[in-house]
Tab-separated table of C-alpha atoms in Angstrom:
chain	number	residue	atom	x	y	z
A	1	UNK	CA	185.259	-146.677	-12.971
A	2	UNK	CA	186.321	-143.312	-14.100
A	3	UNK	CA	183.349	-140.357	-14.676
A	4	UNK	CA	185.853	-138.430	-16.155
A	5	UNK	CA	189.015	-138.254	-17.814
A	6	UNK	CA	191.956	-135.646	-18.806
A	7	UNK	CA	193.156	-137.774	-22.535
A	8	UNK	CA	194.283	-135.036	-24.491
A	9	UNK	CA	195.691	-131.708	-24.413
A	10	UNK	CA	192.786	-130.188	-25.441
A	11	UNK	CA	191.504	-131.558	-22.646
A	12	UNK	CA	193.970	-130.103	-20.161
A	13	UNK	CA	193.765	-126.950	-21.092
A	14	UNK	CA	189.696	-127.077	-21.646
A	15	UNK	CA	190.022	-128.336	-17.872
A	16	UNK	CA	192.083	-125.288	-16.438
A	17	UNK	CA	190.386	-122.819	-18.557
A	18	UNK	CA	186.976	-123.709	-16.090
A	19	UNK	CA	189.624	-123.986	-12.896
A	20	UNK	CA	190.587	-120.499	-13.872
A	21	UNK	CA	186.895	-119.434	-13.949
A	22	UNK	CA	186.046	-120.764	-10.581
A	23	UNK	CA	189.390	-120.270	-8.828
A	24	UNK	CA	187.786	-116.347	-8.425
A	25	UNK	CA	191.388	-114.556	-8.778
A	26	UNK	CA	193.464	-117.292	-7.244
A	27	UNK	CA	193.970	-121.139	-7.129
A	28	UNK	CA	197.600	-120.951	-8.842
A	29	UNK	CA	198.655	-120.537	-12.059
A	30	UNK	CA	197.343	-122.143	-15.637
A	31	UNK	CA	200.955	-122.425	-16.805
A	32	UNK	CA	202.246	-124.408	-13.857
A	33	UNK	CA	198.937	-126.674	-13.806
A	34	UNK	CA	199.445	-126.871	-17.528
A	35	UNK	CA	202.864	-128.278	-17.284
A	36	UNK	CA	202.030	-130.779	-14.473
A	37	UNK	CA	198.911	-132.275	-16.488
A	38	UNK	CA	201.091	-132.409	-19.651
A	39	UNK	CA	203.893	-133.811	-18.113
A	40	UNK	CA	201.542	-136.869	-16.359
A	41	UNK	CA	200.192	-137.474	-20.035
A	42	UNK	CA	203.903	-137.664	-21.348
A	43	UNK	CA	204.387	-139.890	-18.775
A	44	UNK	CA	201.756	-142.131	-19.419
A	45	UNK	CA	199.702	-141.706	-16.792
A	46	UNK	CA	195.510	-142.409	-16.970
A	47	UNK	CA	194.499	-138.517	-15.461
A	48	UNK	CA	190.864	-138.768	-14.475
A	49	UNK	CA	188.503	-139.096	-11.631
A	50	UNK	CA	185.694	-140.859	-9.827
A	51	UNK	CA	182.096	-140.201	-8.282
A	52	UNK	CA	182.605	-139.962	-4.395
A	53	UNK	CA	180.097	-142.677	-4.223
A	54	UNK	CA	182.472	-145.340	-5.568
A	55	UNK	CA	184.953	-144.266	-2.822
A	56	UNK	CA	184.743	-147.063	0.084
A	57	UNK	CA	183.401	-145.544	3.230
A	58	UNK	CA	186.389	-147.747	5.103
A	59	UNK	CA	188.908	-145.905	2.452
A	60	UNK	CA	191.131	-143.129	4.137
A	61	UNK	CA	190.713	-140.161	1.844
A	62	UNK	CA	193.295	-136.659	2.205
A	63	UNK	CA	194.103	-133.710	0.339
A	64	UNK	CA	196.897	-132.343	-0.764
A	65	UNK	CA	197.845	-129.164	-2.086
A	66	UNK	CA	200.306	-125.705	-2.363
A	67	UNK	CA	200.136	-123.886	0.543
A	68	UNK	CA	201.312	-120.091	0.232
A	69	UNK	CA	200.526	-116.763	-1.130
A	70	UNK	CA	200.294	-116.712	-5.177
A	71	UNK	CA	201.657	-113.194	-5.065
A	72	UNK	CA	205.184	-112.769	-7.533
A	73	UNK	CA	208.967	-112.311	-7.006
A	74	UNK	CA	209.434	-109.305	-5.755
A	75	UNK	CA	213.123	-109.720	-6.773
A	76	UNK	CA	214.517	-110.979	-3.090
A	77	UNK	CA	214.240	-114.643	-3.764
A	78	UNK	CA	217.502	-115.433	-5.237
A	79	UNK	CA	219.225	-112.918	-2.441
A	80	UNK	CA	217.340	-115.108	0.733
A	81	UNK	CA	218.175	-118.728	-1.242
A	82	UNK	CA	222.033	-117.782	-1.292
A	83	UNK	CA	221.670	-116.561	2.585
A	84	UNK	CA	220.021	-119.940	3.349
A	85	UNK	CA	222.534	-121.803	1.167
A	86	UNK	CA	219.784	-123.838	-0.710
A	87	UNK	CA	220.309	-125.036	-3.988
A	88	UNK	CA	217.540	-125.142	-6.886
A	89	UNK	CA	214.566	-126.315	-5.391
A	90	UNK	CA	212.596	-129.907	-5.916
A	91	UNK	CA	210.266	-130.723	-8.325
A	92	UNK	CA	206.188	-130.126	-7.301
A	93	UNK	CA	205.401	-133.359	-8.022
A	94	UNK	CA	208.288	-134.799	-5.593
A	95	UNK	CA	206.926	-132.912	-2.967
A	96	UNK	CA	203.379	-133.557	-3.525
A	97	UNK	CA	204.195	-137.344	-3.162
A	98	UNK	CA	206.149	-137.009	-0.476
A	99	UNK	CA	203.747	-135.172	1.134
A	100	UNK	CA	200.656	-137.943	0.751
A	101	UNK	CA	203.117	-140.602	1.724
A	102	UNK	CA	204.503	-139.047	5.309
A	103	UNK	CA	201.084	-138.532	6.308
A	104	UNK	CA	200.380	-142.321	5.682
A	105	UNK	CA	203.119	-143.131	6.924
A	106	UNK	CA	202.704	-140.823	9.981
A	107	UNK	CA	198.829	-142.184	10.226
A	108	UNK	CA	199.639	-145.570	10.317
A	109	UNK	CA	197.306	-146.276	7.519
A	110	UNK	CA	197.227	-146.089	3.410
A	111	UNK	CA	195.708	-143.422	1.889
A	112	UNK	CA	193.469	-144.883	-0.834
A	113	UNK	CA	192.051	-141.877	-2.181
A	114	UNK	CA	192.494	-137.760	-2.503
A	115	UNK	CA	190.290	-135.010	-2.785
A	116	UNK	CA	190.960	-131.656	-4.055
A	117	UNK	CA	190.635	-129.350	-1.710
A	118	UNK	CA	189.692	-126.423	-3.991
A	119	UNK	CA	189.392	-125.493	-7.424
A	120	UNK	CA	191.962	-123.814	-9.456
A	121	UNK	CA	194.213	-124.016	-12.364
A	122	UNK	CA	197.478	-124.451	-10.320
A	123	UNK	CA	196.042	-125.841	-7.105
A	124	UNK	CA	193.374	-128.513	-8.822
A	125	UNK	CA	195.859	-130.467	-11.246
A	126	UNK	CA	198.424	-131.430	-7.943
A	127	UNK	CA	195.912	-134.278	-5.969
A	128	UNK	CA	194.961	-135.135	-9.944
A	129	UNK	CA	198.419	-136.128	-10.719
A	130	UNK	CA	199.290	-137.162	-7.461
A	131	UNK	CA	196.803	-139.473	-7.757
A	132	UNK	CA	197.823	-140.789	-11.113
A	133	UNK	CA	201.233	-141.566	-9.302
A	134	UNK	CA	200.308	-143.656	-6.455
A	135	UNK	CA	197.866	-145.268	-8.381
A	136	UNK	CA	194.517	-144.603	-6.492
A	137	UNK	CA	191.360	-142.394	-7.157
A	138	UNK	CA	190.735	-138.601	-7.245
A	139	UNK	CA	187.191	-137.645	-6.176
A	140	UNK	CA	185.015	-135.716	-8.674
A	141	UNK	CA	184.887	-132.608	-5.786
A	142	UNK	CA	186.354	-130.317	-3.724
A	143	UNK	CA	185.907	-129.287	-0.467
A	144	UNK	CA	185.308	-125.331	-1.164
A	145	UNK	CA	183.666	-125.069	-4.837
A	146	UNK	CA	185.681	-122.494	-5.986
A	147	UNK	CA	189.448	-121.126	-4.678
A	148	UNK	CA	189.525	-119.791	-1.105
A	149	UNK	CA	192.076	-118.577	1.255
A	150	UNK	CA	191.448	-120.064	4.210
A	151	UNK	CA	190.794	-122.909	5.987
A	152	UNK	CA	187.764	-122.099	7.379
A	153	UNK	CA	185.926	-121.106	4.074
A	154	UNK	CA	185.985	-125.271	3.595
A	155	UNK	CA	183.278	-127.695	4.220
A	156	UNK	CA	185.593	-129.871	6.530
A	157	UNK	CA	185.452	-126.628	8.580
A	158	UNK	CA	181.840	-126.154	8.300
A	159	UNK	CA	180.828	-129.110	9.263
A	160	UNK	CA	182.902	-129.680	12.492
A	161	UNK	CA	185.855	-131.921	10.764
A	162	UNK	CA	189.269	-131.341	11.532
A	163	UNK	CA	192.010	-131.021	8.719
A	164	UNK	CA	195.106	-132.260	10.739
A	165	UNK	CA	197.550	-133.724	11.475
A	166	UNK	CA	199.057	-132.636	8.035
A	167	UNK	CA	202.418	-132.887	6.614
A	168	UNK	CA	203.805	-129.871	5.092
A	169	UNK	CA	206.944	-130.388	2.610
A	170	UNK	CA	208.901	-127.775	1.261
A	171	UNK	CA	210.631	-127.646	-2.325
A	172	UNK	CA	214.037	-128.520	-0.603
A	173	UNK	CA	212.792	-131.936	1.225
A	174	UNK	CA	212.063	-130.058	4.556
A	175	UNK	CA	209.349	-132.030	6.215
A	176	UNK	CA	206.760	-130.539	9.201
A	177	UNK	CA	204.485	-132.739	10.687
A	178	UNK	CA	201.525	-130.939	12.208
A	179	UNK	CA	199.927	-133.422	14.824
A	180	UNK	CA	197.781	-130.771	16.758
A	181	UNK	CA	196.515	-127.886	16.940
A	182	UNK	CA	193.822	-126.169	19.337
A	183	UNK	CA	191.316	-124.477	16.669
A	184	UNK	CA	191.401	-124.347	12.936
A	185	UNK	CA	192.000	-121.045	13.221
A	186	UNK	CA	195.657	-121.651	14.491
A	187	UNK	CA	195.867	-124.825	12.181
A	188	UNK	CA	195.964	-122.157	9.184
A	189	UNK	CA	197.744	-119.653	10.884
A	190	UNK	CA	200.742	-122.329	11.853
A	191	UNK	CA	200.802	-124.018	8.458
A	192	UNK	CA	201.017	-120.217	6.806
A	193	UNK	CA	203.738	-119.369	8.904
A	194	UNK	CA	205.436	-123.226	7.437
A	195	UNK	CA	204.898	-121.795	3.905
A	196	UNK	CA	206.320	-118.364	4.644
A	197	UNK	CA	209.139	-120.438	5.665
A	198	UNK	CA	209.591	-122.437	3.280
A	199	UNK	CA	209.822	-119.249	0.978
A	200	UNK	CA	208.354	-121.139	-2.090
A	201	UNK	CA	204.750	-122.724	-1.418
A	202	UNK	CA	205.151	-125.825	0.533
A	203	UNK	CA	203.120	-128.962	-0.205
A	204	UNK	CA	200.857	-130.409	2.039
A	205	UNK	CA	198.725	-133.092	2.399
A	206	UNK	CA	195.754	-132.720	5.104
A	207	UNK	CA	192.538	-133.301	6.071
A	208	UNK	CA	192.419	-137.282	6.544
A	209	UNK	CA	188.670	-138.468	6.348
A	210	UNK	CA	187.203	-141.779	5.654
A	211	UNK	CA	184.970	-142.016	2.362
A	212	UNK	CA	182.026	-142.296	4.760
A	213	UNK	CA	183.634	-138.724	6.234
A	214	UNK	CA	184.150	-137.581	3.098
A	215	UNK	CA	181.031	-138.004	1.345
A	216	UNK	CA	178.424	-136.195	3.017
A	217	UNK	CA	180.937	-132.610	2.762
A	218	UNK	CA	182.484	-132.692	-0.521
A	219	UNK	CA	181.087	-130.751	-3.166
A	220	UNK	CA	180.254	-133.254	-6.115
A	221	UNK	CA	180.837	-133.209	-9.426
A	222	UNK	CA	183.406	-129.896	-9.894
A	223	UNK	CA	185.830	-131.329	-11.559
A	224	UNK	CA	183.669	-132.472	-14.471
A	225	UNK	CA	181.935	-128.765	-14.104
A	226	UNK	CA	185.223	-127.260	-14.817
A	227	UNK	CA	185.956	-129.534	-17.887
A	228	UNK	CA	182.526	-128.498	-19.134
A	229	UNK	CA	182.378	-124.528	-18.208
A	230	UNK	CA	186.436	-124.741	-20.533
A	231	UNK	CA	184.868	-126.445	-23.140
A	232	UNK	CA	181.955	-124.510	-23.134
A	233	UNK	CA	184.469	-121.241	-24.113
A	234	UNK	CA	186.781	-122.906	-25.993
A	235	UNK	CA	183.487	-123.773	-28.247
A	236	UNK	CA	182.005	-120.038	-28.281
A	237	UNK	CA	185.359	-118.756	-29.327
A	238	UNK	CA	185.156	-121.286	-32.038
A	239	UNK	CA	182.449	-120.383	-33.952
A	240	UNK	CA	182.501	-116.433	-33.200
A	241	UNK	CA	180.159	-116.658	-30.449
A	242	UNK	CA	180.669	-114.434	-26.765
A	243	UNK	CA	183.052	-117.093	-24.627
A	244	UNK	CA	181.705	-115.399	-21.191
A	245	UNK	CA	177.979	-115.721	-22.252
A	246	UNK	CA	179.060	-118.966	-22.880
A	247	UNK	CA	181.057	-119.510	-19.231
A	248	UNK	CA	178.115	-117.927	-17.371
A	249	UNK	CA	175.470	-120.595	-19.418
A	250	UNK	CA	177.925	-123.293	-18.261
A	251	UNK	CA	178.508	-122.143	-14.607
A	252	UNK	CA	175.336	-120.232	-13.656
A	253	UNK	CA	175.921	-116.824	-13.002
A	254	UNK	CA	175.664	-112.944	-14.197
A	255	UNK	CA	178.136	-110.433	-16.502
A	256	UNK	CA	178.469	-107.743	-13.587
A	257	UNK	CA	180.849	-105.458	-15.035
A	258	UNK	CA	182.592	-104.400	-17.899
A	259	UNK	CA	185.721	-101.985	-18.124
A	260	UNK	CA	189.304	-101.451	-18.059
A	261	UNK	CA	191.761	-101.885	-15.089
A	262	UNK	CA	193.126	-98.943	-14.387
A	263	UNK	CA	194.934	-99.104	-10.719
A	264	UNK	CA	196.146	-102.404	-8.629
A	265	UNK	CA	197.566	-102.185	-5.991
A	266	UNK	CA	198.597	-105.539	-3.562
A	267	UNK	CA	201.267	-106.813	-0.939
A	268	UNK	CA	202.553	-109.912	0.155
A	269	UNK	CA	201.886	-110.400	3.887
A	270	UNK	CA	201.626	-113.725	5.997
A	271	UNK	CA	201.421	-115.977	3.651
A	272	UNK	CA	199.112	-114.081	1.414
A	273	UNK	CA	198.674	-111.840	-1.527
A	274	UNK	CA	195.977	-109.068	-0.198
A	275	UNK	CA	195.168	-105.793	-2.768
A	276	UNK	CA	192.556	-104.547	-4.715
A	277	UNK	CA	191.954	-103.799	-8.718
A	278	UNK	CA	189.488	-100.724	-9.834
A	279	UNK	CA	188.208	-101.217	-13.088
A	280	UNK	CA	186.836	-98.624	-15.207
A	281	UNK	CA	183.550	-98.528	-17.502
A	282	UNK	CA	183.525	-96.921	-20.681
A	283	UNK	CA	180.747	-94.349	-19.317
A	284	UNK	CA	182.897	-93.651	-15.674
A	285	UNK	CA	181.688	-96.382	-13.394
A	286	UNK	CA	184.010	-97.951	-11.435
A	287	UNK	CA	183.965	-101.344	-10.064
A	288	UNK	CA	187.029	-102.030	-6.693
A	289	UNK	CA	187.663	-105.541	-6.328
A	290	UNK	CA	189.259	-106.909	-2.864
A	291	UNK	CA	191.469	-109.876	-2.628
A	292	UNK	CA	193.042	-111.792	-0.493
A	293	UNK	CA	194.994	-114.242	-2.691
A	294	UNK	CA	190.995	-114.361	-4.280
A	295	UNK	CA	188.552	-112.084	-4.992
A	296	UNK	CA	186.371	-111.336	-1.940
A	297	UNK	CA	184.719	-107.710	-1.508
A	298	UNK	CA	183.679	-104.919	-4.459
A	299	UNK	CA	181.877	-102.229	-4.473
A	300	UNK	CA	180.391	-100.250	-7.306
A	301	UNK	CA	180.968	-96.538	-7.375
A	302	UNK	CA	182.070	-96.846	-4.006
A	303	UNK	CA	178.474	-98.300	-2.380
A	304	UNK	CA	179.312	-102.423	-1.213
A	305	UNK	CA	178.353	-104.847	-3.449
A	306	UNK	CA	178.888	-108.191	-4.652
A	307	UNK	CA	181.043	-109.760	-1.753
A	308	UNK	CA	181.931	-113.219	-0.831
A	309	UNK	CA	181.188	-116.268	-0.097
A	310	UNK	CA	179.578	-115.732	-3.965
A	311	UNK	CA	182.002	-116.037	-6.507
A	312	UNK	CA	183.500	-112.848	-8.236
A	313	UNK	CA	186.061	-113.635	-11.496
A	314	UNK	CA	187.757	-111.019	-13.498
A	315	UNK	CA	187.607	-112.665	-17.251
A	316	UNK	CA	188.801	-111.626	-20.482
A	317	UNK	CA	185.940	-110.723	-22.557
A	318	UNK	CA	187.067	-111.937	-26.011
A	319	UNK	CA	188.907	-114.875	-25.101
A	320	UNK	CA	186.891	-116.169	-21.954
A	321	UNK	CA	189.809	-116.912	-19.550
A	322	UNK	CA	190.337	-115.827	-16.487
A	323	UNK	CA	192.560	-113.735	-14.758
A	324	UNK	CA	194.370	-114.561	-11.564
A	325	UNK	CA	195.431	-111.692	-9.593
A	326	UNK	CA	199.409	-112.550	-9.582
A	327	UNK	CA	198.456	-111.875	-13.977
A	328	UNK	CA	196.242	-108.956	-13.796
A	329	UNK	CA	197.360	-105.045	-14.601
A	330	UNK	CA	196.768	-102.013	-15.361
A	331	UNK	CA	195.438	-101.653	-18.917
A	332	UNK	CA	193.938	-105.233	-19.282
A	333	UNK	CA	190.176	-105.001	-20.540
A	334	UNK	CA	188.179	-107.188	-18.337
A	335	UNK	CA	184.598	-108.719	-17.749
A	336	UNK	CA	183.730	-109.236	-14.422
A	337	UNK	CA	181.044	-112.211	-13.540
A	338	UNK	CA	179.615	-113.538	-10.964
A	339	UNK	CA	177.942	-116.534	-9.136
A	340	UNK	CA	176.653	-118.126	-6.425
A	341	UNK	CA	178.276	-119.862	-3.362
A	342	UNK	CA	177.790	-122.751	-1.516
A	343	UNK	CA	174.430	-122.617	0.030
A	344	UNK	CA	176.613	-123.830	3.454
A	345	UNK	CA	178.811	-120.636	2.943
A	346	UNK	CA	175.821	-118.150	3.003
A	347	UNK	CA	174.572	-119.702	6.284
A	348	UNK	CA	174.096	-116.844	8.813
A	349	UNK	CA	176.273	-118.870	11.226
A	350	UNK	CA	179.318	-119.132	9.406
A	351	UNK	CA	179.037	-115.757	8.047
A	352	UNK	CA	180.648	-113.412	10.125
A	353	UNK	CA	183.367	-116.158	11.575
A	354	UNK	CA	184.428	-117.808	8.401
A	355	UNK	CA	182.766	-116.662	5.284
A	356	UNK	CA	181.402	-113.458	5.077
A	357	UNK	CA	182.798	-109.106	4.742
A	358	UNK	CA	182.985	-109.100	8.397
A	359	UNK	CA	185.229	-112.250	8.321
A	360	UNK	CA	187.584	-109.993	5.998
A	361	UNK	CA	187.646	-107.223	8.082
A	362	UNK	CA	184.678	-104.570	6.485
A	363	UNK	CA	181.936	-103.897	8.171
A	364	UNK	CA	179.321	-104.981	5.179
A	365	UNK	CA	176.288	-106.443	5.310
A	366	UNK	CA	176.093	-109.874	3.039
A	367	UNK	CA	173.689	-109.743	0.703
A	368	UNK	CA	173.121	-112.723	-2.230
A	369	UNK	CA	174.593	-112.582	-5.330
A	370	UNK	CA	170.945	-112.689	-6.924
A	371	UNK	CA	169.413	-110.116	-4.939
A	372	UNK	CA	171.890	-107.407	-5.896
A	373	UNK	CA	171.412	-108.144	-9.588
């Protein structure tokens, strides 16, 4: 039976409102995840999901999801499509199917279930819909709690699980099949170099686990957290109340900053939108914010601070949404927030090879979120 369902469009965009929140800069856009949930509903499609519990353990679970760098066009796309002689591309939804069904296919076996592999508002509606499509369940979880770059910043990696073989499938009907690979680290590094190919993000389906795999990683119960945190705004704004006291009461966490953006700078490299936002208080603080695709290291008048594995969003502090860094400029007025990751993300041992500043390349010390404020 269902735990939770997506019935109206109130409820869609309540629902991406919290995947913007935890998708910490990234996790794709609200429009696109908008139009994908909106289009399901037109369809007629029941959008919901279940507790991993009522997932068989015999069931062969996957993910699926874009694979790419959420940075924009930087006004060469149209020139490369003509030199490849592709036409307009497929539909998301095409590809996501497609995708689920050539790794069944490939497996030998039916998937029966899917499981998001992260949250946010372009990335989290796909394995919903998908879903919706075949016909079997989405798990209430995801295998990072929040949006993250990388392969190894999910549980499957933590906890010794491999994510291939994986199909990748590109907007045109291009299909990889990834059978092998010698480390995860490669297994991103090969299916970024796909998606860089493909030129628009690629869909891919991954990460096949029983339920009785599946179970003990996932992290349970985000999708219902995210429908609560967007209600939770949508309510404050509502009745003239402050929508990010209201977010942080709904997703545990702490107003960190306040202030205007005033420079952003970011590239598009591998597969991957890296860059950095400074935001400006009203009294001359500043607050840098790293990202790659999400928001990873800042510092606070130039001393380290608040730096992943927790969670740092840039929100706007009227309306309560979210930024994601392919949206955010110079001029917006922003809130930044944070919270807490995964207790298996802050584990010294994943730290410094998956998780942590040094993963990222600065030579920081990780402190918790709650010890710095």
């Amino acid at each position: 039976m269902p735990t939770g369902t997506i019935a109206t469009t109130q409820d869609c965009s309540d629902f991406l409102t919290g995947c913007l929140l935890m998708g910490t800069g990234g996790g794709g856009s609200f429009e696109e995840g908008e139009a994908a949930l909106l289009q399901a509903l037109t369809d007629g499609l029941d959008l919901g999901w279940v507790d991993a519990d009522d997932i068989d353990d015999s069931t062969l679970t996957a993910t699926v999801y874009g694979n790419g760098s959420i940075a924009p066009d930087d006004g060469t796309l149209d020139e490369l499509l003509r030199a490849l002689h592709l036409s307009e591309p497929g539909s998301e939804d095409e590809a996501m199917l497609r995708a689920v069904t050539e790794l069944g296919e490939y497996l030998g076996a039916e998937i029966g279930g899917l499981v998001p592999v992260e949250l946010g508002a372009g990335n989290t509606p796909p394995p919903i819909v998908t879903a919706a499509r075949l016909g079997i369940p989405v798990v209430d979880g995801d295998y990072a709690g929040r949006a993250c770059p990388e392969e190894m910043q999910s549980t499957p990696f933590l906890a010794g699980k491999t994510s291939h073989p994986s199909v990748s499938v590109d907007p045109w009907g291009n299909v990889a099949v990834l059978a092998d690979t010698v480390n995860p680290y490669m297994f991103e590094r090969i299916g970024k170099m796909l998606a860089v190919a493909a030129i628009l993000n690629p869909a891919v389906a991954a990460t096949p686990l029983t339920g009785a795999e599946m179970k003990p990683i996932v992290v349970r119960g985000t999708l219902t957290r995210c429908l609560a945190i967007g209600r939770a705004i949508r309510r404050a704004r509502d009745v003239g109340e402050d929508p990010v006291d209201a977010a942080l009461g709904a997703a545990g966490g702490w107003r960190l900053f306040t202030g205007r953006v005033v420079r952003k700078e970011w590239e598009d490299r591998d597969g991957y939108m890296f860059g950095s936002v400074v935001v400006e208080s009203s009294d001359s603080h500043e607050l840098k914010v790293w990202f790659k695709n999400e928001n990873h290291i800042t510092w606070l008048d130039g001393e380290p601070w608040v730096c992943s594995p927790d969670l740092v969003s840039l929100v706007h502090p009227t309306t309560g949404r979210a930024f994601t860094n392919t949206e955010i400029a110079e001029g917006h007025e922003v809130a930044v927030v944070g919270m807490p990751g995964l207790d298996v993300c802050r584990n010294p041992d994943f730290l410094d090879v998956a998780t942590g500043p040094r993963y990222y390349g600065f030579d920081i010390d990780y402190q918790p979120i709650e010890t710095l404020v």
